[in-house]
Amino acid sequence: RKEVEQDPGPFNVPEGATVAFNCTYSNSASQSFFWYRQDCRKEPKLLMSVYSSGNEDGRFTAQLNRASQYISLLIRDSKLSDSATYLCVVNDGTSGTYKYIFGTGTRLKVLA
Amino acid sequence: DAGITQSPRHKVTETGTPVTLRCHQTENHRYMYWYRQDPGHGLRLIHYSYGVKDTDKGEVSDGYSVSRSKTEDFLLTLESATSSQTSVYFCASNLGGGETQYFGPGTRLLVL
Protein backbone atom coordinates (compact mmCIF):
# COMPACT_ATOMS: atom_id res chain seq x y z
CA ARG A 1 0.00 0.00 0.00
CA LYS A 2 1.31 3.45 -0.90
CA GLU A 3 1.88 5.82 2.01
CA VAL A 4 -0.33 8.47 0.44
CA GLU A 5 -2.90 7.52 -2.18
CA GLN A 6 -4.97 9.67 -4.46
CA ASP A 7 -7.26 8.96 -7.38
CA PRO A 8 -5.23 10.19 -10.38
CA GLY A 9 -8.32 11.30 -12.31
CA PRO A 10 -8.70 13.19 -14.53
CA PHE A 11 -11.86 14.68 -13.14
CA ASN A 12 -13.60 16.54 -15.96
CA VAL A 13 -16.27 18.87 -14.61
CA PRO A 14 -18.26 21.78 -16.07
CA GLU A 15 -17.79 25.30 -14.81
CA GLY A 16 -19.81 25.92 -11.68
CA ALA A 17 -19.76 22.30 -10.56
CA THR A 18 -18.74 21.05 -7.15
CA VAL A 19 -15.97 18.47 -7.07
CA ALA A 20 -14.40 16.51 -4.23
CA PHE A 21 -11.07 14.74 -3.94
CA ASN A 22 -10.04 12.25 -1.31
CA CYS A 23 -6.63 11.18 -0.14
CA THR A 24 -5.74 8.32 2.21
CA TYR A 25 -2.57 8.04 4.26
CA SER A 26 -1.04 5.05 6.01
CA ASN A 27 0.96 6.53 8.92
CA SER A 28 -1.34 7.12 11.86
CA ALA A 29 1.39 9.24 13.51
CA SER A 30 1.22 11.91 10.81
CA GLN A 31 0.43 15.34 12.23
CA SER A 32 0.52 17.80 9.35
CA PHE A 33 -1.61 17.70 6.22
CA PHE A 34 -1.72 19.91 3.18
CA TRP A 35 -3.26 20.32 -0.23
CA TYR A 36 -0.99 21.74 -2.91
CA ARG A 37 -1.87 22.84 -6.40
CA GLN A 38 0.48 22.20 -9.31
CA ASP A 39 0.04 23.69 -12.75
CA CYS A 40 1.60 22.04 -15.77
CA ARG A 41 5.40 22.36 -15.75
CA LYS A 42 5.33 24.51 -12.61
CA GLU A 43 6.27 24.03 -8.99
CA PRO A 44 3.71 22.92 -6.40
CA LYS A 45 2.12 25.76 -4.46
CA LEU A 46 0.28 25.56 -1.18
CA LEU A 47 -3.47 25.64 -1.58
CA MET A 48 -4.33 25.11 2.06
CA SER A 49 -3.28 23.36 5.22
CA VAL A 50 -5.76 20.90 6.67
CA TYR A 51 -6.72 21.24 10.31
CA SER A 52 -8.38 18.70 12.57
CA SER A 53 -11.59 20.70 12.78
CA GLY A 54 -11.74 21.23 9.05
CA ASN A 55 -11.18 24.57 7.38
CA GLU A 56 -12.48 26.68 4.57
CA ASP A 57 -10.88 29.23 2.28
CA GLY A 58 -13.37 30.79 -0.09
CA ARG A 59 -14.62 28.09 -2.45
CA PHE A 60 -12.27 25.48 -0.99
CA THR A 61 -13.00 23.28 2.02
CA ALA A 62 -10.62 20.75 3.53
CA GLN A 63 -11.52 18.01 5.98
CA LEU A 64 -9.46 15.59 8.02
CA ASN A 65 -10.69 12.24 9.29
CA ARG A 66 -8.01 10.81 11.57
CA ALA A 67 -9.97 7.68 12.45
CA SER A 68 -10.19 6.64 8.81
CA GLN A 69 -6.90 8.30 7.86
CA TYR A 70 -8.09 10.37 4.97
CA ILE A 71 -8.29 13.99 4.01
CA SER A 72 -10.58 15.59 1.50
CA LEU A 73 -10.77 18.71 -0.61
CA LEU A 74 -14.05 20.18 -1.82
CA ILE A 75 -14.11 22.80 -4.55
CA ARG A 76 -17.39 24.66 -5.05
CA ASP A 77 -18.40 26.71 -8.08
CA SER A 78 -15.47 25.45 -10.16
CA LYS A 79 -13.68 27.95 -12.37
CA LEU A 80 -11.68 27.31 -15.53
CA SER A 81 -8.65 28.54 -13.59
CA ASP A 82 -9.05 25.70 -11.10
CA SER A 83 -7.78 23.27 -13.76
CA ALA A 84 -4.59 21.82 -12.31
CA THR A 85 -3.21 18.83 -10.46
CA TYR A 86 -3.98 18.71 -6.74
CA LEU A 87 -1.41 17.08 -4.50
CA CYS A 88 -2.13 15.62 -1.11
CA VAL A 89 0.83 15.99 1.27
CA VAL A 90 1.33 14.38 4.66
CA ASN A 91 4.25 14.71 7.01
CA ASP A 92 6.12 11.54 7.86
CA GLY A 93 5.00 11.51 11.47
CA THR A 94 8.05 9.66 12.72
CA SER A 95 9.57 11.37 15.73
CA GLY A 96 12.68 13.35 14.87
CA THR A 97 12.17 13.37 11.13
CA TYR A 98 10.70 16.09 9.00
CA LYS A 99 9.93 14.34 5.78
CA TYR A 100 6.83 14.92 3.70
CA ILE A 101 5.08 12.27 1.67
CA PHE A 102 3.36 13.33 -1.54
CA GLY A 103 0.51 11.69 -3.33
CA THR A 104 0.84 11.37 -7.08
CA GLY A 105 -1.86 13.98 -7.57
CA THR A 106 -5.39 14.25 -8.92
CA ARG A 107 -5.87 16.04 -12.23
CA LEU A 108 -8.83 18.38 -12.51
CA LYS A 109 -10.11 19.80 -15.78
CA VAL A 110 -12.85 22.38 -15.59
CA LEU A 111 -14.68 22.63 -18.89
CA ALA A 112 -16.41 25.69 -20.32
CA ASP B 1 5.89 33.72 -2.33
CA ALA B 2 8.95 32.45 -0.49
CA GLY B 3 12.26 33.46 -2.02
CA ILE B 4 13.57 30.17 -3.36
CA THR B 5 15.58 30.02 -6.54
CA GLN B 6 17.16 27.14 -8.40
CA SER B 7 19.98 27.09 -10.89
CA PRO B 8 20.31 26.12 -13.59
CA ARG B 9 16.68 26.00 -14.70
CA HIS B 10 17.46 23.70 -17.62
CA LYS B 11 20.43 21.46 -18.28
CA VAL B 12 21.38 18.90 -20.87
CA THR B 13 24.34 16.70 -20.06
CA GLU B 14 25.88 13.43 -21.09
CA THR B 15 25.97 10.14 -19.27
CA GLY B 16 28.90 9.87 -16.90
CA THR B 17 29.42 13.58 -16.30
CA PRO B 18 29.03 15.19 -12.86
CA VAL B 19 26.21 17.68 -12.40
CA THR B 20 25.52 20.08 -9.54
CA LEU B 21 22.19 21.77 -8.98
CA ARG B 22 21.88 24.72 -6.64
CA CYS B 23 19.04 25.81 -4.41
CA HIS B 24 19.11 29.20 -2.73
CA GLN B 25 16.57 30.53 -0.23
CA THR B 26 16.35 33.92 1.42
CA GLU B 27 13.80 32.97 4.10
CA ASN B 28 16.26 31.74 6.73
CA HIS B 29 14.45 28.40 6.68
CA ARG B 30 16.08 25.65 8.68
CA TYR B 31 14.89 22.73 6.56
CA MET B 32 15.65 22.20 2.88
CA TYR B 33 14.76 19.35 0.55
CA TRP B 34 15.53 17.99 -2.88
CA TYR B 35 12.82 16.09 -4.76
CA ARG B 36 12.54 14.62 -8.19
CA GLN B 37 9.27 14.40 -10.08
CA ASP B 38 8.60 11.80 -12.73
CA PRO B 39 5.36 10.78 -14.43
CA GLY B 40 3.47 8.20 -12.39
CA HIS B 41 5.63 8.68 -9.31
CA GLY B 42 4.83 12.10 -8.02
CA LEU B 43 7.40 13.91 -5.92
CA ARG B 44 10.01 11.66 -4.34
CA LEU B 45 12.47 12.79 -1.71
CA ILE B 46 16.16 12.52 -2.62
CA HIS B 47 17.87 14.14 0.37
CA TYR B 48 16.98 16.69 2.96
CA SER B 49 18.75 18.94 5.43
CA TYR B 50 17.69 19.91 8.94
CA GLY B 51 20.47 22.41 9.47
CA VAL B 52 23.86 23.53 8.23
CA LYS B 53 25.98 20.42 7.59
CA ASP B 54 23.11 18.20 8.76
CA THR B 55 21.63 16.07 6.01
CA ASP B 56 19.80 12.79 5.65
CA LYS B 57 18.76 10.46 2.86
CA GLY B 58 15.37 10.21 1.28
CA GLU B 59 13.77 7.32 -0.56
CA VAL B 60 15.69 7.73 -3.84
CA SER B 61 19.15 8.86 -2.70
CA ASP B 62 21.31 6.41 -4.68
CA GLY B 63 23.56 8.26 -7.11
CA TYR B 64 23.04 11.63 -5.42
CA SER B 65 24.92 13.56 -2.77
CA VAL B 66 24.17 16.88 -1.09
CA SER B 67 25.93 19.57 0.83
CA ARG B 68 24.79 22.48 2.95
CA SER B 69 27.54 24.80 4.11
CA LYS B 70 25.27 27.82 4.63
CA THR B 71 21.67 28.16 5.75
CA GLU B 72 20.61 29.61 2.42
CA ASP B 73 22.26 27.13 0.03
CA PHE B 74 21.59 23.44 -0.58
CA LEU B 75 23.49 21.72 -3.38
CA LEU B 76 22.54 18.48 -5.11
CA THR B 77 25.28 16.60 -6.97
CA LEU B 78 24.91 13.77 -9.41
CA GLU B 79 28.36 12.22 -9.23
CA SER B 80 28.08 10.45 -12.58
CA ALA B 81 24.83 11.23 -14.36
CA THR B 82 22.78 8.38 -15.84
CA SER B 83 19.80 8.50 -18.18
CA SER B 84 17.56 7.33 -15.31
CA GLN B 85 18.29 10.64 -13.60
CA THR B 86 16.55 12.57 -16.35
CA SER B 87 13.82 14.30 -14.39
CA VAL B 88 12.49 17.54 -13.01
CA TYR B 89 14.20 18.45 -9.75
CA PHE B 90 12.48 20.62 -7.16
CA CYS B 91 14.01 22.20 -4.12
CA ALA B 92 11.83 23.08 -1.14
CA SER B 93 12.28 24.65 2.26
CA ASN B 94 10.34 25.25 5.43
CA LEU B 95 10.95 27.10 8.64
CA GLY B 96 10.02 24.41 11.14
CA GLY B 97 9.35 20.70 11.14
CA GLY B 98 5.88 19.87 9.86
CA GLU B 99 5.26 23.38 8.57
CA THR B 100 4.34 24.49 5.06
CA GLN B 101 6.94 23.73 2.40
CA TYR B 102 7.74 26.28 -0.26
CA PHE B 103 9.11 25.18 -3.59
CA GLY B 104 11.60 26.55 -6.05
CA PRO B 105 10.70 26.76 -9.76
CA GLY B 106 12.40 23.47 -10.65
CA THR B 107 15.32 22.34 -12.79
CA ARG B 108 14.70 20.26 -15.89
CA LEU B 109 17.61 17.87 -16.38
CA LEU B 110 18.10 15.75 -19.47
CA VAL B 111 20.86 13.14 -19.42
CA LEU B 112 21.72 11.83 -22.87
PDB file of C-alpha atoms in Angstrom:
ATOM      1  CA  ARG A   1       0.000   0.000   0.000  1.00  0.00           C
ATOM      2  CA  LYS A   2       1.305   3.446  -0.899  1.00  0.00           C
ATOM      3  CA  GLU A   3       1.877   5.822   2.007  1.00  0.00           C
ATOM      4  CA  VAL A   4      -0.328   8.474   0.442  1.00  0.00           C
ATOM      5  CA  GLU A   5      -2.899   7.520  -2.180  1.00  0.00           C
ATOM      6  CA  GLN A   6      -4.970   9.672  -4.459  1.00  0.00           C
ATOM      7  CA  ASP A   7      -7.264   8.961  -7.381  1.00  0.00           C
ATOM      8  CA  PRO A   8      -5.233  10.191 -10.382  1.00  0.00           C
ATOM      9  CA  GLY A   9      -8.317  11.296 -12.311  1.00  0.00           C
ATOM     10  CA  PRO A  10      -8.701  13.188 -14.530  1.00  0.00           C
ATOM     11  CA  PHE A  11     -11.858  14.682 -13.141  1.00  0.00           C
ATOM     12  CA  ASN A  12     -13.603  16.541 -15.956  1.00  0.00           C
ATOM     13  CA  VAL A  13     -16.266  18.870 -14.609  1.00  0.00           C
ATOM     14  CA  PRO A  14     -18.256  21.778 -16.069  1.00  0.00           C
ATOM     15  CA  GLU A  15     -17.791  25.301 -14.812  1.00  0.00           C
ATOM     16  CA  GLY A  16     -19.813  25.915 -11.685  1.00  0.00           C
ATOM     17  CA  ALA A  17     -19.763  22.296 -10.564  1.00  0.00           C
ATOM     18  CA  THR A  18     -18.744  21.048  -7.154  1.00  0.00           C
ATOM     19  CA  VAL A  19     -15.971  18.467  -7.075  1.00  0.00           C
ATOM     20  CA  ALA A  20     -14.400  16.513  -4.226  1.00  0.00           C
ATOM     21  CA  PHE A  21     -11.067  14.739  -3.943  1.00  0.00           C
ATOM     22  CA  ASN A  22     -10.044  12.248  -1.315  1.00  0.00           C
ATOM     23  CA  CYS A  23      -6.633  11.176  -0.144  1.00  0.00           C
ATOM     24  CA  THR A  24      -5.743   8.323   2.206  1.00  0.00           C
ATOM     25  CA  TYR A  25      -2.567   8.036   4.256  1.00  0.00           C
ATOM     26  CA  SER A  26      -1.042   5.052   6.007  1.00  0.00           C
ATOM     27  CA  ASN A  27       0.957   6.532   8.918  1.00  0.00           C
ATOM     28  CA  SER A  28      -1.339   7.120  11.862  1.00  0.00           C
ATOM     29  CA  ALA A  29       1.388   9.244  13.514  1.00  0.00           C
ATOM     30  CA  SER A  30       1.222  11.906  10.807  1.00  0.00           C
ATOM     31  CA  GLN A  31       0.434  15.335  12.228  1.00  0.00           C
ATOM     32  CA  SER A  32       0.521  17.802   9.347  1.00  0.00           C
ATOM     33  CA  PHE A  33      -1.614  17.704   6.220  1.00  0.00           C
ATOM     34  CA  PHE A  34      -1.724  19.909   3.184  1.00  0.00           C
ATOM     35  CA  TRP A  35      -3.257  20.325  -0.233  1.00  0.00           C
ATOM     36  CA  TYR A  36      -0.990  21.742  -2.915  1.00  0.00           C
ATOM     37  CA  ARG A  37      -1.874  22.835  -6.404  1.00  0.00           C
ATOM     38  CA  GLN A  38       0.480  22.198  -9.308  1.00  0.00           C
ATOM     39  CA  ASP A  39       0.036  23.690 -12.750  1.00  0.00           C
ATOM     40  CA  CYS A  40       1.602  22.042 -15.773  1.00  0.00           C
ATOM     41  CA  ARG A  41       5.399  22.361 -15.746  1.00  0.00           C
ATOM     42  CA  LYS A  42       5.327  24.515 -12.614  1.00  0.00           C
ATOM     43  CA  GLU A  43       6.269  24.034  -8.995  1.00  0.00           C
ATOM     44  CA  PRO A  44       3.707  22.920  -6.404  1.00  0.00           C
ATOM     45  CA  LYS A  45       2.117  25.756  -4.465  1.00  0.00           C
ATOM     46  CA  LEU A  46       0.285  25.560  -1.181  1.00  0.00           C
ATOM     47  CA  LEU A  47      -3.472  25.637  -1.579  1.00  0.00           C
ATOM     48  CA  MET A  48      -4.333  25.109   2.062  1.00  0.00           C
ATOM     49  CA  SER A  49      -3.280  23.361   5.215  1.00  0.00           C
ATOM     50  CA  VAL A  50      -5.755  20.896   6.668  1.00  0.00           C
ATOM     51  CA  TYR A  51      -6.719  21.235  10.308  1.00  0.00           C
ATOM     52  CA  SER A  52      -8.383  18.704  12.573  1.00  0.00           C
ATOM     53  CA  SER A  53     -11.590  20.699  12.783  1.00  0.00           C
ATOM     54  CA  GLY A  54     -11.741  21.234   9.048  1.00  0.00           C
ATOM     55  CA  ASN A  55     -11.176  24.566   7.377  1.00  0.00           C
ATOM     56  CA  GLU A  56     -12.483  26.676   4.568  1.00  0.00           C
ATOM     57  CA  ASP A  57     -10.884  29.227   2.278  1.00  0.00           C
ATOM     58  CA  GLY A  58     -13.371  30.791  -0.090  1.00  0.00           C
ATOM     59  CA  ARG A  59     -14.620  28.089  -2.450  1.00  0.00           C
ATOM     60  CA  PHE A  60     -12.272  25.475  -0.988  1.00  0.00           C
ATOM     61  CA  THR A  61     -12.998  23.284   2.022  1.00  0.00           C
ATOM     62  CA  ALA A  62     -10.623  20.749   3.533  1.00  0.00           C
ATOM     63  CA  GLN A  63     -11.523  18.014   5.982  1.00  0.00           C
ATOM     64  CA  LEU A  64      -9.458  15.594   8.025  1.00  0.00           C
ATOM     65  CA  ASN A  65     -10.690  12.244   9.295  1.00  0.00           C
ATOM     66  CA  ARG A  66      -8.007  10.813  11.572  1.00  0.00           C
ATOM     67  CA  ALA A  67      -9.967   7.680  12.455  1.00  0.00           C
ATOM     68  CA  SER A  68     -10.190   6.643   8.810  1.00  0.00           C
ATOM     69  CA  GLN A  69      -6.903   8.304   7.864  1.00  0.00           C
ATOM     70  CA  TYR A  70      -8.093  10.369   4.967  1.00  0.00           C
ATOM     71  CA  ILE A  71      -8.286  13.988   4.012  1.00  0.00           C
ATOM     72  CA  SER A  72     -10.577  15.588   1.504  1.00  0.00           C
ATOM     73  CA  LEU A  73     -10.766  18.705  -0.606  1.00  0.00           C
ATOM     74  CA  LEU A  74     -14.048  20.177  -1.820  1.00  0.00           C
ATOM     75  CA  ILE A  75     -14.110  22.799  -4.548  1.00  0.00           C
ATOM     76  CA  ARG A  76     -17.389  24.660  -5.046  1.00  0.00           C
ATOM     77  CA  ASP A  77     -18.395  26.708  -8.075  1.00  0.00           C
ATOM     78  CA  SER A  78     -15.473  25.448 -10.162  1.00  0.00           C
ATOM     79  CA  LYS A  79     -13.675  27.949 -12.375  1.00  0.00           C
ATOM     80  CA  LEU A  80     -11.681  27.311 -15.527  1.00  0.00           C
ATOM     81  CA  SER A  81      -8.655  28.544 -13.590  1.00  0.00           C
ATOM     82  CA  ASP A  82      -9.054  25.696 -11.101  1.00  0.00           C
ATOM     83  CA  SER A  83      -7.782  23.270 -13.764  1.00  0.00           C
ATOM     84  CA  ALA A  84      -4.588  21.821 -12.309  1.00  0.00           C
ATOM     85  CA  THR A  85      -3.210  18.829 -10.457  1.00  0.00           C
ATOM     86  CA  TYR A  86      -3.976  18.714  -6.737  1.00  0.00           C
ATOM     87  CA  LEU A  87      -1.407  17.080  -4.500  1.00  0.00           C
ATOM     88  CA  CYS A  88      -2.131  15.622  -1.106  1.00  0.00           C
ATOM     89  CA  VAL A  89       0.832  15.991   1.266  1.00  0.00           C
ATOM     90  CA  VAL A  90       1.325  14.377   4.658  1.00  0.00           C
ATOM     91  CA  ASN A  91       4.254  14.708   7.005  1.00  0.00           C
ATOM     92  CA  ASP A  92       6.122  11.540   7.860  1.00  0.00           C
ATOM     93  CA  GLY A  93       5.004  11.511  11.467  1.00  0.00           C
ATOM     94  CA  THR A  94       8.052   9.661  12.723  1.00  0.00           C
ATOM     95  CA  SER A  95       9.573  11.372  15.729  1.00  0.00           C
ATOM     96  CA  GLY A  96      12.685  13.346  14.873  1.00  0.00           C
ATOM     97  CA  THR A  97      12.170  13.374  11.127  1.00  0.00           C
ATOM     98  CA  TYR A  98      10.699  16.088   9.003  1.00  0.00           C
ATOM     99  CA  LYS A  99       9.925  14.345   5.776  1.00  0.00           C
ATOM    100  CA  TYR A 100       6.831  14.922   3.703  1.00  0.00           C
ATOM    101  CA  ILE A 101       5.083  12.265   1.667  1.00  0.00           C
ATOM    102  CA  PHE A 102       3.359  13.334  -1.536  1.00  0.00           C
ATOM    103  CA  GLY A 103       0.506  11.691  -3.327  1.00  0.00           C
ATOM    104  CA  THR A 104       0.835  11.367  -7.084  1.00  0.00           C
ATOM    105  CA  GLY A 105      -1.857  13.982  -7.570  1.00  0.00           C
ATOM    106  CA  THR A 106      -5.387  14.245  -8.918  1.00  0.00           C
ATOM    107  CA  ARG A 107      -5.870  16.039 -12.225  1.00  0.00           C
ATOM    108  CA  LEU A 108      -8.827  18.378 -12.508  1.00  0.00           C
ATOM    109  CA  LYS A 109     -10.110  19.796 -15.784  1.00  0.00           C
ATOM    110  CA  VAL A 110     -12.846  22.377 -15.595  1.00  0.00           C
ATOM    111  CA  LEU A 111     -14.675  22.628 -18.887  1.00  0.00           C
ATOM    112  CA  ALA A 112     -16.410  25.695 -20.320  1.00  0.00           C
TER     113      ALA A 112
ATOM    114  CA  ASP B   1       5.886  33.716  -2.327  1.00  0.00           C
ATOM    115  CA  ALA B   2       8.947  32.452  -0.495  1.00  0.00           C
ATOM    116  CA  GLY B   3      12.259  33.461  -2.020  1.00  0.00           C
ATOM    117  CA  ILE B   4      13.574  30.167  -3.356  1.00  0.00           C
ATOM    118  CA  THR B   5      15.576  30.017  -6.545  1.00  0.00           C
ATOM    119  CA  GLN B   6      17.163  27.138  -8.399  1.00  0.00           C
ATOM    120  CA  SER B   7      19.984  27.093 -10.893  1.00  0.00           C
ATOM    121  CA  PRO B   8      20.314  26.120 -13.594  1.00  0.00           C
ATOM    122  CA  ARG B   9      16.681  25.998 -14.702  1.00  0.00           C
ATOM    123  CA  HIS B  10      17.460  23.702 -17.618  1.00  0.00           C
ATOM    124  CA  LYS B  11      20.428  21.460 -18.277  1.00  0.00           C
ATOM    125  CA  VAL B  12      21.377  18.896 -20.872  1.00  0.00           C
ATOM    126  CA  THR B  13      24.337  16.703 -20.064  1.00  0.00           C
ATOM    127  CA  GLU B  14      25.882  13.433 -21.094  1.00  0.00           C
ATOM    128  CA  THR B  15      25.970  10.138 -19.265  1.00  0.00           C
ATOM    129  CA  GLY B  16      28.900   9.873 -16.898  1.00  0.00           C
ATOM    130  CA  THR B  17      29.416  13.584 -16.298  1.00  0.00           C
ATOM    131  CA  PRO B  18      29.031  15.186 -12.862  1.00  0.00           C
ATOM    132  CA  VAL B  19      26.209  17.676 -12.400  1.00  0.00           C
ATOM    133  CA  THR B  20      25.517  20.076  -9.544  1.00  0.00           C
ATOM    134  CA  LEU B  21      22.188  21.770  -8.976  1.00  0.00           C
ATOM    135  CA  ARG B  22      21.884  24.715  -6.640  1.00  0.00           C
ATOM    136  CA  CYS B  23      19.037  25.806  -4.414  1.00  0.00           C
ATOM    137  CA  HIS B  24      19.108  29.200  -2.734  1.00  0.00           C
ATOM    138  CA  GLN B  25      16.573  30.526  -0.225  1.00  0.00           C
ATOM    139  CA  THR B  26      16.355  33.917   1.416  1.00  0.00           C
ATOM    140  CA  GLU B  27      13.803  32.972   4.096  1.00  0.00           C
ATOM    141  CA  ASN B  28      16.259  31.741   6.732  1.00  0.00           C
ATOM    142  CA  HIS B  29      14.449  28.396   6.680  1.00  0.00           C
ATOM    143  CA  ARG B  30      16.080  25.648   8.685  1.00  0.00           C
ATOM    144  CA  TYR B  31      14.886  22.730   6.563  1.00  0.00           C
ATOM    145  CA  MET B  32      15.648  22.196   2.882  1.00  0.00           C
ATOM    146  CA  TYR B  33      14.757  19.355   0.552  1.00  0.00           C
ATOM    147  CA  TRP B  34      15.528  17.985  -2.875  1.00  0.00           C
ATOM    148  CA  TYR B  35      12.819  16.087  -4.756  1.00  0.00           C
ATOM    149  CA  ARG B  36      12.538  14.619  -8.190  1.00  0.00           C
ATOM    150  CA  GLN B  37       9.269  14.405 -10.079  1.00  0.00           C
ATOM    151  CA  ASP B  38       8.604  11.802 -12.728  1.00  0.00           C
ATOM    152  CA  PRO B  39       5.359  10.778 -14.429  1.00  0.00           C
ATOM    153  CA  GLY B  40       3.470   8.199 -12.391  1.00  0.00           C
ATOM    154  CA  HIS B  41       5.631   8.679  -9.311  1.00  0.00           C
ATOM    155  CA  GLY B  42       4.829  12.099  -8.017  1.00  0.00           C
ATOM    156  CA  LEU B  43       7.401  13.908  -5.921  1.00  0.00           C
ATOM    157  CA  ARG B  44      10.010  11.664  -4.338  1.00  0.00           C
ATOM    158  CA  LEU B  45      12.473  12.792  -1.708  1.00  0.00           C
ATOM    159  CA  ILE B  46      16.157  12.516  -2.618  1.00  0.00           C
ATOM    160  CA  HIS B  47      17.867  14.144   0.368  1.00  0.00           C
ATOM    161  CA  TYR B  48      16.981  16.691   2.958  1.00  0.00           C
ATOM    162  CA  SER B  49      18.753  18.943   5.432  1.00  0.00           C
ATOM    163  CA  TYR B  50      17.691  19.908   8.936  1.00  0.00           C
ATOM    164  CA  GLY B  51      20.470  22.414   9.471  1.00  0.00           C
ATOM    165  CA  VAL B  52      23.859  23.533   8.235  1.00  0.00           C
ATOM    166  CA  LYS B  53      25.982  20.424   7.592  1.00  0.00           C
ATOM    167  CA  ASP B  54      23.108  18.200   8.763  1.00  0.00           C
ATOM    168  CA  THR B  55      21.633  16.068   6.011  1.00  0.00           C
ATOM    169  CA  ASP B  56      19.795  12.787   5.645  1.00  0.00           C
ATOM    170  CA  LYS B  57      18.758  10.457   2.859  1.00  0.00           C
ATOM    171  CA  GLY B  58      15.374  10.206   1.281  1.00  0.00           C
ATOM    172  CA  GLU B  59      13.765   7.316  -0.557  1.00  0.00           C
ATOM    173  CA  VAL B  60      15.694   7.731  -3.840  1.00  0.00           C
ATOM    174  CA  SER B  61      19.147   8.856  -2.704  1.00  0.00           C
ATOM    175  CA  ASP B  62      21.310   6.407  -4.676  1.00  0.00           C
ATOM    176  CA  GLY B  63      23.564   8.257  -7.111  1.00  0.00           C
ATOM    177  CA  TYR B  64      23.037  11.628  -5.421  1.00  0.00           C
ATOM    178  CA  SER B  65      24.921  13.564  -2.774  1.00  0.00           C
ATOM    179  CA  VAL B  66      24.168  16.882  -1.094  1.00  0.00           C
ATOM    180  CA  SER B  67      25.934  19.574   0.832  1.00  0.00           C
ATOM    181  CA  ARG B  68      24.788  22.479   2.946  1.00  0.00           C
ATOM    182  CA  SER B  69      27.539  24.803   4.114  1.00  0.00           C
ATOM    183  CA  LYS B  70      25.267  27.821   4.628  1.00  0.00           C
ATOM    184  CA  THR B  71      21.670  28.156   5.753  1.00  0.00           C
ATOM    185  CA  GLU B  72      20.613  29.607   2.417  1.00  0.00           C
ATOM    186  CA  ASP B  73      22.257  27.129   0.029  1.00  0.00           C
ATOM    187  CA  PHE B  74      21.587  23.444  -0.584  1.00  0.00           C
ATOM    188  CA  LEU B  75      23.495  21.724  -3.377  1.00  0.00           C
ATOM    189  CA  LEU B  76      22.544  18.483  -5.106  1.00  0.00           C
ATOM    190  CA  THR B  77      25.275  16.605  -6.967  1.00  0.00           C
ATOM    191  CA  LEU B  78      24.907  13.766  -9.410  1.00  0.00           C
ATOM    192  CA  GLU B  79      28.357  12.220  -9.229  1.00  0.00           C
ATOM    193  CA  SER B  80      28.077  10.451 -12.583  1.00  0.00           C
ATOM    194  CA  ALA B  81      24.832  11.225 -14.356  1.00  0.00           C
ATOM    195  CA  THR B  82      22.775   8.383 -15.839  1.00  0.00           C
ATOM    196  CA  SER B  83      19.797   8.495 -18.176  1.00  0.00           C
ATOM    197  CA  SER B  84      17.555   7.334 -15.310  1.00  0.00           C
ATOM    198  CA  GLN B  85      18.293  10.644 -13.598  1.00  0.00           C
ATOM    199  CA  THR B  86      16.554  12.567 -16.350  1.00  0.00           C
ATOM    200  CA  SER B  87      13.821  14.299 -14.395  1.00  0.00           C
ATOM    201  CA  VAL B  88      12.490  17.538 -13.010  1.00  0.00           C
ATOM    202  CA  TYR B  89      14.196  18.449  -9.751  1.00  0.00           C
ATOM    203  CA  PHE B  90      12.484  20.623  -7.159  1.00  0.00           C
ATOM    204  CA  CYS B  91      14.012  22.198  -4.119  1.00  0.00           C
ATOM    205  CA  ALA B  92      11.826  23.076  -1.142  1.00  0.00           C
ATOM    206  CA  SER B  93      12.281  24.648   2.255  1.00  0.00           C
ATOM    207  CA  ASN B  94      10.336  25.254   5.428  1.00  0.00           C
ATOM    208  CA  LEU B  95      10.948  27.101   8.644  1.00  0.00           C
ATOM    209  CA  GLY B  96      10.019  24.408  11.138  1.00  0.00           C
ATOM    210  CA  GLY B  97       9.347  20.702  11.145  1.00  0.00           C
ATOM    211  CA  GLY B  98       5.884  19.872   9.860  1.00  0.00           C
ATOM    212  CA  GLU B  99       5.259  23.381   8.565  1.00  0.00           C
ATOM    213  CA  THR B 100       4.342  24.491   5.061  1.00  0.00           C
ATOM    214  CA  GLN B 101       6.937  23.728   2.400  1.00  0.00           C
ATOM    215  CA  TYR B 102       7.743  26.279  -0.260  1.00  0.00           C
ATOM    216  CA  PHE B 103       9.111  25.180  -3.588  1.00  0.00           C
ATOM    217  CA  GLY B 104      11.600  26.547  -6.050  1.00  0.00           C
ATOM    218  CA  PRO B 105      10.698  26.758  -9.757  1.00  0.00           C
ATOM    219  CA  GLY B 106      12.401  23.472 -10.649  1.00  0.00           C
ATOM    220  CA  THR B 107      15.318  22.338 -12.789  1.00  0.00           C
ATOM    221  CA  ARG B 108      14.698  20.260 -15.892  1.00  0.00           C
ATOM    222  CA  LEU B 109      17.606  17.872 -16.383  1.00  0.00           C
ATOM    223  CA  LEU B 110      18.103  15.752 -19.469  1.00  0.00           C
ATOM    224  CA  VAL B 111      20.864  13.143 -19.420  1.00  0.00           C
ATOM    225  CA  LEU B 112      21.720  11.831 -22.871  1.00  0.00           C
TER     226      LEU B 112
END
